[in-house]
C-alpha cells in the first residue's frame, strides 16, 4: 500500500485502482478555479472554506499555472474570493480571520506575479473589480486597523502586518503599485504609532511596523501629497519616537553583532592562521568572506525619521546600555507566507528600556553610536553595487544629521563623551587599534574618524565619486558649525589633513582613468576649500596655536601636491575640451600662483640661537596667518596655500643652515 503523503495537496498517491486523494481545501480551490460559481451547488461553500487550513503552496501554484485568458475567465470567482476574505476578517472566530489573512496574501502575491507587465488598474480589477474596489478596500483597511489596535491575539497582529507588507511590496517600484492609493485614503498611521508606543507590541511587531511605515512614506513622495509624510513630520509623542528609535537601534545592533561574530570566527580559523604565516598576502580576499546581509529597509526608516521629523533628532542622543543581549518573543509566531522583503528582521525586534541590561561593564551607547558602527561596516566594501547603495544611504543620513543645529549641539558637547569602536578595513600597512585604547570623546570625533577612514580606504580605480563628494560635504558642514559657534574641538586634525592631501594626490595620479568617468575637479575644489577654511578661519575653531603649526607643516611638507594640482588644471583649462570649464573654475581658485611663488618675504636676521630663531618663526607664523585673514581676503584660495609655502620655506632653510642640518625632522620643526 502506498505511503500517505501530503505534498501539493495530495493525501495519497494515485494507483491503478484508486484515484489520488486530495485535501478538502484543495478540492475547494479547484472549484474556485473552475468557471462556475462554487456556491451554487453548496450555499455554505465560503463559510466552510475559511474553516479549512490554507494551502498557500497549492493556491499560489494554481494562480501561477494559469495564463492570461484563463485567469480572466475565473475573474468573477477571484473577486468573490477576495470579497469573502474581507468579510471573514470581521468574524469573531480567530481561525476564520487567520485563514482569511493568509488567503489574501496568496491572492495578492499570485495575481501580481502573474500580471507583472499589466497596469495597476488591471490588477485591481482582477482582484476586486472596479465597481466594488473602493468599498471593498475601505472595508479591508478598516478591518486591519481594528485588528492592529485591538487587545487581541499578537499572532493576528503579526499576520495583519505581513499582509500589509505583502500588499506594499508586490511591485519592484512602490510608486507603480496603484492599489496603495486605497491605503493612502484609508490611513493606518495611528495603528502603526500605537504599536511603536506600546512596549509589548513593539517587542513583537516593531520591526514590521517600522519597515511598513518607511515604505508607505515613499509612495509617490515627490509626485503627490502623501498623508503618511505629513503625519510623520508632526509626531511629537516621546514614547512613540523612542519606540521607533529602539526598534531601529536593535535592528542595527543585531547586524553589528552578526558581523562581529563572523569576524571573530574568521580570525580564529585556519585560513587566518595561514595568511598570518605568509604575511597577510591574501588579506583582501579573506575579508571578502566576512559578509552579512545589509538591512536597507531599516536604514530607510532611519533616514525618513531623521529627515522628516525634527523631534526624532533627540532620540539619536538617548543614552542606554549597549544592546548586546538578545531576547526571544514570548508569543509564538504563526506560520506565515515568505517575507516579501529581501531583508531579514532581527531575532528580537526591540527590548524595552526596563529590560536593558544594567551592568557596570556594559558600555553606554545610543542610536547614533550604533548607526556609526553599522556605517563603518557597510562602507568598507563598496565594490558591490548593493553595498554601494547602502553606503550612500548611510552618508545621506549623516548629512541630514550634520545639517541639524540641535544634532550638532550634542555632537560637539564636551559633557557627552563616548568610546566608539568603529570597524576599520584590514590593511597591511597599519595595525588594528585595540578596543581598550579608545578614548572617550565627543561624538563628532567619531563622525570625523569615519569620514577619514572612508577617504583613506577607497582610493581605487572604481572610484566612488558620489560617496566622496558626500563625505567631504559632511566634513565641511561640521567645520561650518564649529566656525559659527567657535567650538574648539580637540581632535587629531593632522589625520584629516593628510587624508585630504593624499586624496588630491590620488586624483592627479589617476587623472586619465578617473576623467573617463567622473568630473574630479568638483571634488578637488571642495578639498581646496576645506584647506582654505582651516587657513582663514582656523583661529576660531582649532584648539591650540600648535594646531596651526601642524597645519603649516603638512602644507609645506606636501606642497608639491598643490603645485601639481595647479599644473594639471592649468593644462586642461587652456585646452579646448569637455573639462575646460570645470578646470577653469579650479584655475581661478589657483590664480597668481606663479607670481606669488617668487615673492620671498624678508628673512629674520641675527638669530641669537636656534631655539630663539624658531620661536620667532613660530610667532611670525601666527602673525602672518591672522594678517592674511584681514588683508588678503580678496586673494584666491590657492594663492593662500602658495603664500604659506613660499614664506616659511626660507625660514626653515635658514634654521637648517644655521644649525648645519641637512634635513629637519618633524620634532625639530615643532621644538
XYZ file of C-alpha atoms in Angstrom:
671
model
C 0.000 0.000 0.000
C 1.349 3.413 -0.932
C 2.575 5.577 1.947
C 0.324 8.507 2.803
C 1.757 11.858 1.629
C 0.672 15.475 1.945
C 2.530 17.182 -0.842
C 0.919 19.559 -3.299
C -2.486 18.909 -1.711
C -2.289 15.127 -2.176
C -3.049 12.882 0.785
C -2.333 9.668 -1.173
C -0.543 8.782 -4.385
C -2.613 7.514 -7.253
C -2.562 3.816 -8.109
C -4.115 1.600 -10.769
C -7.245 1.001 -8.716
C -7.629 4.232 -6.735
C -7.717 7.892 -7.632
C -5.399 10.319 -5.827
C -6.861 11.551 -2.561
C -6.694 15.344 -2.090
C -7.236 17.634 0.877
C -10.703 19.095 1.082
C -9.336 22.641 0.876
C -7.550 21.725 -2.376
C -10.797 20.404 -3.830
C -12.461 23.665 -2.854
C -9.665 25.632 -4.546
C -10.249 23.597 -7.706
C -13.900 24.617 -7.619
C -12.904 28.271 -7.370
C -10.631 27.923 -10.381
C -13.481 26.474 -12.415
C -15.667 28.847 -14.401
C -18.819 28.097 -12.401
C -19.800 29.805 -9.155
C -18.785 27.331 -6.396
C -21.583 28.497 -4.090
C -24.326 27.377 -6.492
C -24.031 23.743 -5.523
C -23.005 24.440 -1.945
C -24.524 27.583 -0.351
C -22.206 27.180 2.668
C -19.107 26.970 0.459
C -17.486 30.202 1.645
C -18.237 29.529 5.306
C -16.606 26.121 5.081
C -13.600 27.404 3.102
C -12.324 29.638 5.881
C -12.524 26.806 8.399
C -10.001 24.856 6.301
C -6.281 25.322 6.848
C -4.863 27.360 3.971
C -2.604 25.596 1.477
C -0.537 28.543 0.289
C 1.740 26.492 -1.947
C -1.134 24.984 -3.909
C -3.114 28.236 -4.190
C -0.156 30.296 -5.453
C 0.932 27.488 -7.767
C -2.549 27.285 -9.239
C -2.541 31.017 -9.972
C 0.917 30.821 -11.498
C -0.093 27.951 -13.795
C -2.883 29.959 -15.423
C -2.303 32.096 -18.489
C -3.916 35.497 -19.035
C -7.036 34.259 -20.792
C -7.696 31.516 -18.258
C -7.287 33.998 -15.420
C -9.836 36.358 -16.984
C -12.354 33.501 -17.239
C -12.321 32.973 -13.470
C -12.125 36.703 -12.631
C -15.579 36.672 -11.039
C -14.634 33.806 -8.720
C -11.388 35.551 -7.721
C -13.338 38.750 -6.997
C -15.779 36.736 -4.947
C -12.988 35.020 -3.002
C -11.337 38.393 -2.279
C -14.606 39.904 -1.047
C -15.438 36.922 1.185
C -11.926 37.106 2.676
C -12.629 40.702 3.678
C -15.961 39.685 5.183
C -14.259 36.903 7.153
C -11.952 39.448 8.803
C -14.946 40.686 10.767
C -15.726 37.223 12.171
C -15.294 36.564 15.883
C -13.759 33.142 15.297
C -9.955 33.635 15.094
C -9.459 30.617 12.788
C -11.567 32.243 10.089
C -9.646 35.504 10.451
C -6.233 33.790 10.243
C -7.221 31.776 7.168
C -8.696 34.857 5.513
C -5.484 36.852 6.075
C -3.309 34.108 4.646
C -5.614 33.649 1.661
C -5.432 37.375 0.922
C -1.629 37.210 0.982
C -1.635 34.365 -1.528
C -4.173 36.097 -3.790
C -2.370 39.440 -3.858
C 1.026 37.886 -4.445
C -0.220 35.364 -7.010
C -2.179 37.857 -9.124
C 0.675 40.382 -9.140
C 3.240 37.769 -10.111
C 1.045 36.673 -12.988
C 0.398 40.214 -14.216
C 3.732 41.992 -13.816
C 3.505 43.525 -17.280
C -0.049 44.833 -16.856
C -1.081 48.136 -15.302
C -2.047 48.546 -11.683
C -5.638 49.248 -12.637
C -5.918 45.857 -14.346
C -4.652 44.159 -11.189
C -7.218 45.989 -9.073
C -9.902 44.857 -11.497
C -8.649 41.279 -11.356
C -8.570 41.177 -7.560
C -11.703 43.013 -6.534
C -13.365 44.577 -9.583
C -13.590 48.270 -10.418
C -17.206 48.645 -9.373
C -16.588 47.396 -5.826
C -12.915 48.352 -5.370
C -13.403 51.487 -3.289
C -15.871 49.938 -0.855
C -14.001 46.632 -0.519
C -10.622 48.280 0.075
C -12.168 50.608 2.631
C -13.610 47.619 4.498
C -10.290 45.807 4.257
C -8.274 48.709 5.686
C -10.820 49.309 8.457
C -10.714 45.622 9.434
C -6.898 45.617 9.504
C -6.862 48.832 11.521
C -9.271 47.328 14.061
C -7.220 44.146 14.397
C -3.991 46.102 14.895
C -5.488 48.400 17.534
C -7.437 45.718 19.401
C -6.233 43.947 22.547
C -6.443 40.640 20.749
C -4.018 37.959 19.679
C -0.473 39.036 18.861
C -0.449 36.378 16.136
C -3.318 38.123 14.358
C -1.482 41.437 14.523
C 1.588 39.799 13.058
C -0.456 38.401 10.167
C -2.063 41.796 9.545
C 1.350 43.423 9.234
C 2.557 40.628 6.953
C -0.466 41.176 4.715
C 0.179 44.920 4.561
C 3.860 44.339 3.776
C 2.816 41.899 1.055
C 0.428 44.487 -0.355
C 3.124 47.191 -0.354
C 5.999 45.162 -1.794
C 4.446 43.122 -4.599
C 5.849 45.542 -7.204
C 9.524 46.380 -7.712
C 8.716 50.096 -7.818
C 6.425 51.027 -4.961
C 5.155 54.118 -6.776
C 3.736 51.878 -9.518
C 1.621 49.947 -7.026
C -1.726 51.594 -7.771
C -3.583 49.634 -5.115
C -1.741 51.690 -2.477
C -3.950 54.632 -3.364
C -6.567 52.977 -1.167
C -4.006 52.656 1.654
C -3.369 56.397 1.343
C -7.082 57.199 1.527
C -7.785 54.800 4.415
C -4.821 55.528 6.671
C -3.460 53.056 9.230
C -0.863 55.535 10.532
C -2.331 55.735 14.025
C -2.369 51.945 14.332
C 1.354 51.833 13.472
C 2.122 54.500 16.079
C 0.144 52.591 18.688
C 2.291 49.513 18.076
C 5.501 51.546 18.442
C 4.369 53.257 21.639
C 3.467 50.018 23.434
C 6.485 48.062 24.809
C 4.782 44.669 24.362
C 3.535 45.304 20.818
C 6.808 46.947 19.898
C 8.784 43.931 21.008
C 6.615 41.605 18.922
C 5.832 43.716 15.847
C 8.066 46.793 15.998
C 10.323 45.780 13.130
C 7.472 45.109 10.692
C 5.697 48.303 11.770
C 8.763 50.498 11.212
C 9.523 48.956 7.808
C 5.889 49.288 6.735
C 5.846 52.959 7.737
C 9.082 53.654 5.843
C 7.685 52.061 2.688
C 4.356 53.878 2.858
C 6.158 57.202 3.297
C 7.980 56.599 -0.001
C 4.863 56.020 -2.095
C 4.894 58.767 -4.743
C 6.531 61.109 -2.258
C 7.641 63.535 -4.981
C 4.556 63.244 -7.190
C 1.613 63.888 -4.899
C 0.671 64.681 -1.309
C 1.432 61.629 0.814
C -0.547 61.729 4.088
C 1.981 59.472 5.824
C 4.739 62.035 5.189
C 2.657 64.833 6.664
C 1.675 62.832 9.736
C 5.181 61.507 10.406
C 6.661 65.003 10.243
C 4.454 66.272 13.104
C 4.708 63.331 15.520
C 5.854 64.650 18.884
C 4.882 61.844 21.262
C 8.008 60.901 23.188
C 7.016 57.265 23.763
C 6.310 56.723 20.072
C 9.538 58.339 18.873
C 11.612 56.474 21.470
C 9.905 53.239 20.477
C 10.786 53.789 16.846
C 14.367 54.593 17.838
C 14.645 51.395 19.904
C 13.416 49.279 17.003
C 15.967 50.809 14.628
C 18.772 50.574 17.199
C 18.054 46.918 17.905
C 17.994 46.004 14.207
C 21.323 47.766 13.594
C 22.815 46.245 16.772
C 21.840 42.798 15.574
C 23.674 43.397 12.299
C 26.758 44.652 14.151
C 26.681 41.599 16.415
C 26.410 39.175 13.496
C 29.308 40.855 11.719
C 31.469 40.785 14.838
C 30.717 37.094 15.389
C 31.658 36.261 11.804
C 34.774 38.381 12.044
C 35.914 36.594 15.200
C 35.096 33.228 13.656
C 37.070 34.141 10.562
C 40.083 35.391 12.518
C 40.238 32.208 14.586
C 40.010 29.929 11.552
C 42.648 28.034 9.649
C 42.727 30.489 6.758
C 43.508 33.357 9.114
C 46.424 31.452 10.615
C 47.709 30.639 7.133
C 47.577 34.253 5.961
C 49.432 35.376 9.079
C 52.180 32.906 8.240
C 52.673 34.292 4.731
C 52.454 37.938 5.733
C 48.761 38.533 5.086
C 49.256 38.264 1.332
C 45.595 37.459 0.802
C 44.085 39.694 3.416
C 41.747 41.364 0.942
C 40.406 38.039 -0.308
C 39.960 36.817 3.224
C 38.000 39.870 4.232
C 35.557 39.418 1.372
C 34.312 36.243 3.030
C 33.055 38.239 6.035
C 29.650 39.102 4.662
C 26.396 39.785 6.463
C 23.272 40.809 4.584
C 22.691 44.533 4.960
C 19.366 45.938 6.089
C 18.330 48.737 3.740
C 14.745 48.680 4.993
C 15.714 49.786 8.498
C 18.188 52.319 7.058
C 15.365 53.792 5.007
C 13.249 54.069 8.151
C 16.069 55.883 9.965
C 16.520 58.280 7.054
C 12.833 59.150 6.880
C 12.669 59.692 10.652
C 15.733 61.966 10.713
C 14.808 63.779 7.515
C 11.118 64.391 8.203
C 10.808 64.730 11.973
C 12.912 67.265 13.858
C 11.766 65.773 17.148
C 13.427 62.462 16.270
C 16.870 64.091 16.475
C 16.600 63.942 20.269
C 16.191 60.153 20.064
C 19.643 59.836 18.484
C 21.251 61.034 21.706
C 19.167 58.956 24.154
C 21.795 57.061 26.157
C 21.275 53.470 27.228
C 23.416 50.405 27.949
C 24.728 48.904 24.740
C 22.333 46.373 23.229
C 24.165 43.098 23.259
C 21.702 40.756 24.884
C 19.079 39.249 22.632
C 15.658 38.193 23.814
C 13.175 35.924 22.185
C 9.489 36.884 21.849
C 7.333 35.027 24.326
C 4.408 34.555 21.950
C 4.884 32.020 19.162
C 4.791 33.404 15.640
C 2.352 31.564 13.376
C 3.313 30.115 10.039
C 3.074 32.940 7.516
C 3.973 33.450 3.885
C 7.552 34.161 2.950
C 8.535 37.700 3.937
C 8.110 39.875 0.855
C 11.170 41.927 1.722
C 14.704 40.991 0.843
C 15.914 41.844 4.324
C 15.844 39.656 7.386
C 14.406 41.118 10.605
C 16.409 40.729 13.811
C 15.754 37.787 16.085
C 14.172 40.219 18.567
C 12.703 43.421 17.285
C 13.396 45.588 20.284
C 13.800 45.409 24.042
C 12.164 47.941 26.279
C 14.158 50.266 28.467
C 13.190 48.300 31.571
C 14.703 45.159 30.057
C 18.029 46.691 29.069
C 20.983 45.035 30.830
C 22.288 47.174 33.673
C 25.893 46.134 34.092
C 28.872 48.252 35.056
C 30.936 46.562 32.342
C 28.399 47.302 29.604
C 29.371 50.336 27.534
C 26.911 53.232 27.357
C 25.592 53.695 23.853
C 22.871 55.391 21.827
C 21.250 55.127 18.418
C 23.826 57.360 16.738
C 26.751 55.272 18.021
C 25.073 52.088 16.815
C 24.481 53.681 13.420
C 28.106 54.851 13.153
C 29.328 51.327 13.859
C 26.913 49.959 11.272
C 28.107 52.528 8.723
C 31.760 51.669 9.368
C 30.991 48.059 8.408
C 28.811 48.745 5.387
C 31.143 51.363 3.902
C 34.165 49.056 3.962
C 33.242 47.320 0.711
C 31.687 49.494 -1.985
C 32.716 47.340 -4.944
C 29.429 45.505 -4.671
C 26.596 47.652 -6.044
C 24.262 46.583 -3.249
C 26.670 47.763 -0.543
C 27.467 50.878 -2.568
C 23.840 51.966 -2.286
C 23.819 51.110 1.422
C 26.913 53.228 1.974
C 25.321 56.090 0.054
C 22.224 55.928 2.241
C 24.408 55.974 5.371
C 26.169 59.129 4.159
C 22.841 60.774 3.294
C 21.647 60.124 6.854
C 24.873 61.588 8.261
C 24.396 64.632 6.014
C 20.937 65.198 7.495
C 22.423 64.937 10.988
C 25.308 67.301 10.180
C 22.837 69.895 8.855
C 20.731 69.933 12.012
C 21.568 72.573 14.615
C 20.436 70.509 17.599
C 22.244 67.417 16.349
C 25.455 69.423 16.035
C 24.959 70.690 19.577
C 25.072 67.228 21.137
C 27.691 66.013 18.653
C 30.091 68.681 19.925
C 29.027 68.576 23.589
C 32.098 68.020 25.789
C 29.856 66.614 28.507
C 28.690 63.753 26.271
C 31.789 61.645 25.703
C 31.623 58.114 24.326
C 34.026 55.385 23.325
C 33.041 54.466 19.749
C 34.692 51.364 18.335
C 34.444 51.830 14.579
C 35.317 48.912 12.322
C 38.419 49.558 10.231
C 39.254 47.883 6.964
C 42.201 45.453 7.326
C 45.280 46.919 5.651
C 48.833 45.597 5.649
C 50.480 48.935 6.409
C 48.647 49.603 9.674
C 47.864 47.720 12.838
C 44.396 47.155 14.189
C 43.664 49.554 17.059
C 42.982 47.926 20.401
C 39.462 48.485 21.692
C 40.691 49.247 25.201
C 42.882 52.117 23.984
C 40.000 54.074 22.500
C 39.478 57.388 24.312
C 36.120 58.844 25.331
C 35.448 61.837 23.108
C 32.538 63.892 21.775
C 30.568 62.066 19.093
C 31.701 64.439 16.361
C 35.163 62.892 16.656
C 33.717 59.502 15.731
C 31.953 61.052 12.721
C 35.211 62.645 11.559
C 37.063 59.363 12.140
C 34.518 57.590 9.940
C 34.971 60.176 7.182
C 38.775 59.965 7.370
C 38.591 56.180 7.291
C 36.438 56.270 4.171
C 38.734 58.771 2.421
C 41.828 56.695 3.129
C 40.448 53.274 2.220
C 38.519 53.866 -1.019
C 41.092 55.331 -3.375
C 40.667 52.816 -6.188
C 40.061 52.793 -9.925
C 36.371 52.011 -9.365
C 36.223 55.378 -7.659
C 33.003 56.044 -5.671
C 32.833 59.731 -6.622
C 29.346 60.327 -5.255
C 30.307 58.909 -1.858
C 33.471 61.010 -1.714
C 31.532 64.187 -2.503
C 29.043 63.439 0.266
C 31.869 62.599 2.656
C 33.640 65.934 2.054
C 30.325 67.756 2.376
C 29.762 66.231 5.811
C 33.205 67.396 6.968
C 32.504 70.867 5.587
C 29.148 71.130 7.390
C 30.752 70.121 10.685
C 33.511 72.716 10.249
C 30.927 75.393 9.453
C 29.187 74.683 12.751
C 32.491 74.808 14.650
C 33.387 78.111 12.989
C 29.944 79.598 13.617
C 29.778 78.556 17.276
C 33.542 78.834 17.904
C 33.811 75.251 19.099
C 37.463 74.328 19.660
C 37.437 70.606 19.132
C 40.388 68.628 20.465
C 40.813 66.299 17.536
C 43.812 64.884 15.671
C 43.309 67.198 12.705
C 46.517 66.084 11.102
C 44.908 62.775 10.122
C 42.206 64.651 8.228
C 44.706 66.970 6.511
C 46.903 64.060 5.498
C 43.913 62.137 4.127
C 42.757 65.135 2.072
C 46.217 65.759 0.611
C 46.560 62.080 -0.278
C 43.158 62.266 -1.957
C 44.391 65.130 -4.156
C 47.497 63.138 -4.951
C 45.377 60.145 -5.949
C 43.162 62.255 -8.222
C 46.217 63.601 -10.035
C 47.958 60.229 -10.280
C 44.885 58.605 -11.838
C 43.746 61.561 -13.898
C 43.276 59.654 -17.167
C 41.290 56.787 -15.660
C 39.097 58.947 -13.447
C 38.342 61.643 -16.026
C 36.852 58.998 -18.290
C 34.091 58.504 -15.702
C 33.957 61.473 -13.333
C 34.380 65.213 -13.016
C 37.205 65.150 -10.498
C 37.565 68.945 -10.437
C 34.456 69.382 -8.313
C 35.929 67.142 -5.643
C 39.376 68.774 -5.904
C 37.851 72.221 -5.443
C 35.939 71.026 -2.365
C 39.188 69.769 -0.812
C 40.965 73.069 -1.539
C 38.029 74.898 0.043
C 38.453 72.873 3.222
C 42.133 73.837 3.476
C 41.251 77.459 2.806
C 38.710 77.293 5.614
C 41.353 75.990 8.022
C 43.798 78.728 6.975
C 41.332 81.607 7.038
C 39.104 80.714 9.975
C 41.140 78.131 11.840
C 41.817 80.575 14.671
C 38.110 80.325 15.559
C 37.934 76.539 15.970
C 41.427 74.988 16.056
C 42.181 74.126 19.693
C 45.733 75.484 20.122
C 48.381 77.555 18.285
C 50.350 74.356 17.801
C 47.488 73.131 15.620
C 48.370 75.940 13.223
C 51.978 74.758 13.265
C 50.836 71.260 12.323
C 48.658 72.625 9.522
C 51.525 74.641 8.014
C 53.903 71.748 8.440
C 51.604 69.467 6.435
C 51.106 72.077 3.703
C 54.839 72.758 3.402
C 55.757 69.075 3.583
C 53.301 68.213 0.804
C 53.497 71.456 -1.216
C 54.430 69.570 -4.363
C 50.900 68.166 -4.499
C 49.424 71.663 -4.686
C 51.924 72.606 -7.405
C 50.944 69.537 -9.379
C 47.255 70.337 -8.936
C 47.810 73.787 -10.417
C 49.750 72.353 -13.353
C 47.014 69.823 -14.102
C 44.092 72.271 -14.049
C 46.082 74.891 -15.980
C 46.816 72.399 -18.735
C 43.193 71.324 -19.050
C 41.730 74.823 -18.759
C 43.868 76.169 -21.627
C 42.868 73.358 -23.998
C 39.505 73.105 -25.705
C 37.570 70.128 -24.376
C 34.770 68.999 -22.136
C 36.804 69.698 -18.996
C 37.764 73.256 -19.908
C 35.028 74.936 -17.871
C 35.295 72.824 -14.672
C 39.084 73.003 -14.842
C 38.867 76.771 -15.288
C 36.904 77.043 -12.048
C 39.746 75.354 -10.223
C 42.277 77.501 -12.070
C 40.501 80.647 -10.910
C 40.878 79.342 -7.368
C 44.613 78.991 -8.003
C 45.261 82.435 -9.552
C 48.584 84.254 -9.126
C 50.339 81.089 -8.015
C 53.430 81.645 -10.145
C 53.760 85.317 -9.277
C 53.403 84.646 -5.559
C 55.904 81.795 -5.705
C 58.714 84.299 -6.448
C 57.780 86.651 -3.624
C 60.127 85.782 -0.808
C 59.420 87.672 2.430
C 62.241 89.286 4.426
C 64.240 86.820 6.484
C 64.666 87.193 10.213
C 68.263 88.379 10.768
C 70.841 87.862 13.521
C 69.326 84.896 15.367
C 70.633 84.631 18.893
C 70.251 80.865 18.900
C 68.461 78.099 17.051
C 65.708 77.970 19.649
C 65.148 81.708 19.640
C 65.154 81.748 15.833
C 62.458 79.107 15.505
C 60.432 80.638 18.332
C 60.384 83.858 16.356
C 59.419 81.923 13.246
C 56.564 80.211 15.098
C 55.253 83.542 16.384
C 55.675 85.067 12.952
C 53.547 82.258 11.527
C 50.599 83.296 13.668
C 51.046 86.952 12.748
C 51.082 86.127 9.049
C 48.041 83.842 9.359
C 45.932 86.455 11.144
C 47.153 89.211 8.817
C 46.051 87.099 5.860
C 42.532 86.935 7.249
C 42.218 90.750 7.319
C 44.371 91.866 4.372
C 44.356 89.047 1.811
C 40.680 88.004 1.763
C 40.451 89.060 -1.880
C 43.187 86.612 -2.926
C 42.069 83.319 -4.406
C 42.166 80.129 -2.350
C 45.267 78.554 -3.836
C 47.282 81.743 -3.523
C 46.953 81.475 0.239
C 48.399 77.982 0.205
C 51.286 79.064 -2.040
C 51.980 82.139 0.076
C 52.386 79.972 3.163
C 54.699 77.576 1.377
C 56.911 80.274 -0.134
C 57.011 82.317 3.055
C 58.018 79.635 5.508
C 60.355 77.605 3.327
C 63.141 80.266 3.648
C 62.695 80.337 7.418
C 63.107 76.613 7.704
C 66.057 76.628 5.297
C 67.684 79.390 7.367
C 67.232 77.414 10.559
C 68.717 74.322 8.940
C 71.703 76.287 7.602
C 72.474 77.920 10.949
C 72.403 74.563 12.716
C 74.168 72.688 9.902
C 71.318 70.197 9.484
C 70.707 68.758 6.028
C 67.146 67.590 6.685
C 64.876 68.600 9.545
C 62.746 66.060 11.317
C 59.175 66.745 12.360
C 60.199 67.023 16.025
C 62.867 69.595 15.162
C 60.311 71.724 13.347
C 57.935 71.593 16.321
C 60.650 72.038 19.010
